[in-house]
């Protein structure tokens, strides 16, 4: 039984994240998407709101083995609490990879947990939550970057 955890800030959730979640659901027996509070980034959406938006997408896609949780603390502690064996991360460019590699080594040291990387699909290569926040600030069109319910929630905030 392989229990995987997909952690991130998901602020906001993008079609790139949703793609990794669907592909992860097909690979593992269970997948917990964990909304982690990222202290290095300025938050736009609050974690409970992010959880609701992700849960809506998971329901639309009928991914019954996927659940969403909010966690404030080390991700290895969350993994331990649910006896997860794998961390799932998506990678876009080599710039992601350098950071992700260091993080995977740290998580292995901290919690003995392996990280599995899924390469993004080319159409999501340039999708980044931070870029979406920037586009939103200037009221640019984000409809091809996020699910419709996420777009609706974001438009209410500008
Ligand atoms: P973090 O704040 O930990 O970087 P993010 O919310 O930015 O988390 O992303 C969570 C995970 O989703 C990370 O593994 C990130 O690489 C991955 N990810 C983000 N955007 C994409 C995308 N467009 N395609 C594939 N993976 C992505």
CSV table of C-alpha atoms and ligand atoms in Angstrom, one decimal:
chain,number,residue,atom,x,y,z
A,1,UNK,CA,0.0,0.0,0.0
A,2,UNK,CA,1.6,3.3,-1.1
A,3,UNK,CA,0.2,6.4,0.7
A,4,UNK,CA,1.5,9.6,-0.9
A,5,UNK,CA,1.4,13.2,0.2
A,6,UNK,CA,1.4,16.1,-2.2
A,7,UNK,CA,2.4,19.3,-0.2
A,8,UNK,CA,2.4,22.8,-1.5
A,9,UNK,CA,1.0,26.3,-0.8
A,10,UNK,CA,-1.5,26.1,-3.8
A,11,UNK,CA,-2.0,29.8,-3.5
A,12,UNK,CA,-3.9,29.8,-5.8
A,13,UNK,CA,-4.4,26.2,-7.1
A,14,UNK,CA,-3.6,26.1,-10.8
A,15,UNK,CA,-4.3,23.6,-13.6
A,16,UNK,CA,-0.7,22.5,-13.2
A,17,UNK,CA,-1.4,21.4,-9.6
A,18,UNK,CA,-4.6,19.7,-10.6
A,19,UNK,CA,-2.8,17.8,-13.3
A,20,UNK,CA,-0.2,16.5,-10.8
A,21,UNK,CA,-3.0,15.5,-8.4
A,22,UNK,CA,-4.9,13.5,-11.1
A,23,UNK,CA,-1.7,11.8,-12.2
A,24,UNK,CA,-0.7,11.1,-8.6
A,25,UNK,CA,-4.1,9.6,-7.9
A,26,UNK,CA,-3.5,7.1,-10.7
A,27,UNK,CA,-0.1,6.1,-9.3
A,28,UNK,CA,-0.7,5.7,-5.6
A,29,UNK,CA,-3.2,3.9,-3.4
A,30,UNK,CA,-4.1,7.1,-1.6
A,31,UNK,CA,-3.0,10.7,-2.0
A,32,UNK,CA,-3.3,13.5,0.6
A,33,UNK,CA,-3.0,17.0,-0.8
A,34,UNK,CA,-1.6,19.0,2.0
A,35,UNK,CA,-2.0,22.8,2.1
A,36,UNK,CA,1.1,23.9,3.9
A,37,UNK,CA,1.5,27.4,5.2
A,38,UNK,CA,4.5,28.8,3.4
A,39,UNK,CA,6.2,31.5,5.5
A,40,UNK,CA,8.4,32.6,2.6
A,41,UNK,CA,5.5,33.8,0.4
A,42,UNK,CA,2.9,36.6,0.8
A,43,UNK,CA,-0.5,34.8,1.1
A,44,UNK,CA,-3.4,35.6,-1.1
A,45,UNK,CA,-5.9,32.9,-0.2
A,46,UNK,CA,-6.3,31.5,3.3
A,47,UNK,CA,-5.6,27.8,3.7
A,48,UNK,CA,-9.2,26.8,4.5
A,49,UNK,CA,-10.3,28.5,1.3
A,50,UNK,CA,-7.6,26.8,-0.7
A,51,UNK,CA,-8.8,23.4,0.8
A,52,UNK,CA,-12.3,24.1,-0.3
A,53,UNK,CA,-11.2,25.0,-3.8
A,54,UNK,CA,-9.1,21.9,-4.1
A,55,UNK,CA,-11.9,19.7,-2.7
A,56,UNK,CA,-14.3,21.0,-5.4
A,57,UNK,CA,-11.8,20.0,-8.2
A,58,UNK,CA,-11.2,16.6,-6.6
A,59,UNK,CA,-15.0,16.0,-6.6
A,60,UNK,CA,-15.4,17.2,-10.2
A,61,UNK,CA,-12.7,14.7,-11.2
A,62,UNK,CA,-14.1,12.0,-9.0
A,63,UNK,CA,-10.8,11.2,-7.4
A,64,UNK,CA,-12.1,9.1,-4.5
A,65,UNK,CA,-8.6,8.2,-3.2
A,66,UNK,CA,-7.6,11.9,-2.8
A,67,UNK,CA,-8.2,14.0,0.3
A,68,UNK,CA,-7.1,17.5,1.2
A,69,UNK,CA,-5.7,18.7,4.6
A,70,UNK,CA,-4.2,21.8,6.0
A,71,UNK,CA,-1.0,21.4,7.9
A,72,UNK,CA,1.0,24.0,9.8
A,73,UNK,CA,4.4,22.5,10.6
A,74,UNK,CA,7.0,20.1,9.1
A,75,UNK,CA,5.6,18.0,6.2
A,76,UNK,CA,7.5,15.0,7.5
A,77,UNK,CA,5.4,15.2,10.7
A,78,UNK,CA,2.2,15.1,8.7
A,79,UNK,CA,3.6,12.1,6.7
A,80,UNK,CA,4.4,10.3,9.9
A,81,UNK,CA,0.9,11.0,11.3
A,82,UNK,CA,-0.8,9.2,8.4
A,83,UNK,CA,2.0,6.7,7.8
A,84,UNK,CA,2.7,8.0,4.3
A,85,UNK,CA,5.6,6.5,2.4
A,86,UNK,CA,6.0,8.9,-0.5
A,87,UNK,CA,6.1,12.7,-1.0
A,88,UNK,CA,4.9,13.8,-4.5
A,89,UNK,CA,6.3,16.9,-6.1
A,90,UNK,CA,5.8,18.4,-9.6
A,91,UNK,CA,8.7,19.9,-11.5
A,92,UNK,CA,8.6,22.4,-14.3
A,93,UNK,CA,12.1,23.7,-15.2
A,94,UNK,CA,15.6,22.9,-14.0
A,95,UNK,CA,15.3,25.9,-11.7
A,96,UNK,CA,12.5,24.0,-9.8
A,97,UNK,CA,14.7,21.0,-9.8
A,98,UNK,CA,17.6,22.5,-7.8
A,99,UNK,CA,15.2,23.6,-5.1
A,100,UNK,CA,13.2,20.3,-5.2
A,101,UNK,CA,16.4,18.2,-5.0
A,102,UNK,CA,17.5,20.0,-1.8
A,103,UNK,CA,14.1,19.7,-0.3
A,104,UNK,CA,13.9,16.0,-1.1
A,105,UNK,CA,17.3,15.4,0.6
A,106,UNK,CA,16.2,17.3,3.7
A,107,UNK,CA,12.9,15.4,3.9
A,108,UNK,CA,14.7,12.1,3.6
A,109,UNK,CA,17.1,13.2,6.4
A,110,UNK,CA,14.2,14.5,8.6
A,111,UNK,CA,11.6,11.8,8.1
A,112,UNK,CA,13.2,9.0,6.1
A,113,UNK,CA,10.6,9.7,3.3
A,114,UNK,CA,11.2,9.3,-0.4
A,115,UNK,CA,10.2,12.0,-2.9
A,116,UNK,CA,8.7,11.1,-6.3
A,117,UNK,CA,8.9,13.8,-9.0
A,118,UNK,CA,6.5,14.1,-11.8
A,119,UNK,CA,7.5,16.3,-14.7
A,120,UNK,CA,4.9,18.8,-15.7
A,121,UNK,CA,3.0,18.5,-19.0
A,122,UNK,CA,4.3,21.0,-21.6
A,123,UNK,CA,1.1,23.0,-21.6
A,124,UNK,CA,1.5,23.8,-17.8
A,125,UNK,CA,5.3,24.5,-18.0
A,126,UNK,CA,4.9,28.3,-17.4
A,127,UNK,CA,2.1,28.1,-14.8
A,128,UNK,CA,3.1,29.4,-11.5
A,129,UNK,CA,0.9,30.6,-8.6
A,130,UNK,CA,3.2,33.7,-8.2
A,131,UNK,CA,2.8,34.7,-11.8
A,132,UNK,CA,-1.0,34.2,-11.6
A,133,UNK,CA,-1.1,36.6,-8.6
A,134,UNK,CA,0.9,39.1,-10.6
A,135,UNK,CA,-1.5,38.8,-13.7
A,136,UNK,CA,-4.5,39.1,-11.4
A,137,UNK,CA,-3.2,42.3,-9.9
A,138,UNK,CA,-3.4,43.9,-13.3
A,139,UNK,CA,-6.7,42.2,-14.1
A,140,UNK,CA,-5.2,40.1,-16.8
A,141,UNK,CA,-7.0,37.0,-18.1
A,142,UNK,CA,-6.2,33.9,-16.0
A,143,UNK,CA,-9.1,31.7,-17.3
A,144,UNK,CA,-6.7,29.2,-19.0
A,145,UNK,CA,-4.5,28.9,-15.9
A,146,UNK,CA,-6.8,28.0,-13.1
A,147,UNK,CA,-10.1,26.0,-12.8
A,148,UNK,CA,-13.3,28.2,-13.2
A,149,UNK,CA,-14.2,28.1,-9.5
A,150,UNK,CA,-10.7,29.3,-8.6
A,151,UNK,CA,-10.9,32.1,-11.2
A,152,UNK,CA,-14.3,33.2,-9.7
A,153,UNK,CA,-12.9,33.2,-6.1
A,154,UNK,CA,-9.8,35.2,-7.2
A,155,UNK,CA,-11.8,37.8,-9.2
A,156,UNK,CA,-13.8,38.5,-6.1
A,157,UNK,CA,-10.6,39.5,-4.4
A,158,UNK,CA,-9.4,42.2,-6.8
B,1,LIG,P1,5.6,25.5,-2.9
B,1,LIG,O1,5.0,26.7,-2.3
B,1,LIG,O2,5.9,24.4,-2.0
B,1,LIG,O3,6.6,25.7,-4.0
B,1,LIG,P2,3.5,25.3,-4.9
B,1,LIG,O4,2.1,25.6,-4.4
B,1,LIG,O5,4.1,26.4,-5.6
B,1,LIG,O6,4.3,24.9,-3.6
B,1,LIG,O7,3.5,24.0,-5.7
B,1,LIG,C1,3.3,22.7,-5.1
B,1,LIG,C2,3.9,21.7,-5.9
B,1,LIG,O8,3.3,21.7,-7.2
B,1,LIG,C3,5.4,21.8,-6.2
B,1,LIG,O9,5.9,20.5,-6.3
B,1,LIG,C4,5.5,22.5,-7.5
B,1,LIG,O10,6.7,22.2,-8.2
B,1,LIG,C5,4.3,21.8,-8.2
B,1,LIG,N1,3.8,22.7,-9.3
B,1,LIG,C6,3.4,23.9,-9.3
B,1,LIG,N2,3.0,24.4,-10.5
B,1,LIG,C7,3.2,23.3,-11.3
B,1,LIG,C8,3.0,23.1,-12.7
B,1,LIG,N3,2.5,24.1,-13.5
B,1,LIG,N4,3.2,21.9,-13.2
B,1,LIG,C9,3.7,20.9,-12.4
B,1,LIG,N5,3.9,21.0,-11.1
B,1,LIG,C10,3.7,22.2,-10.6
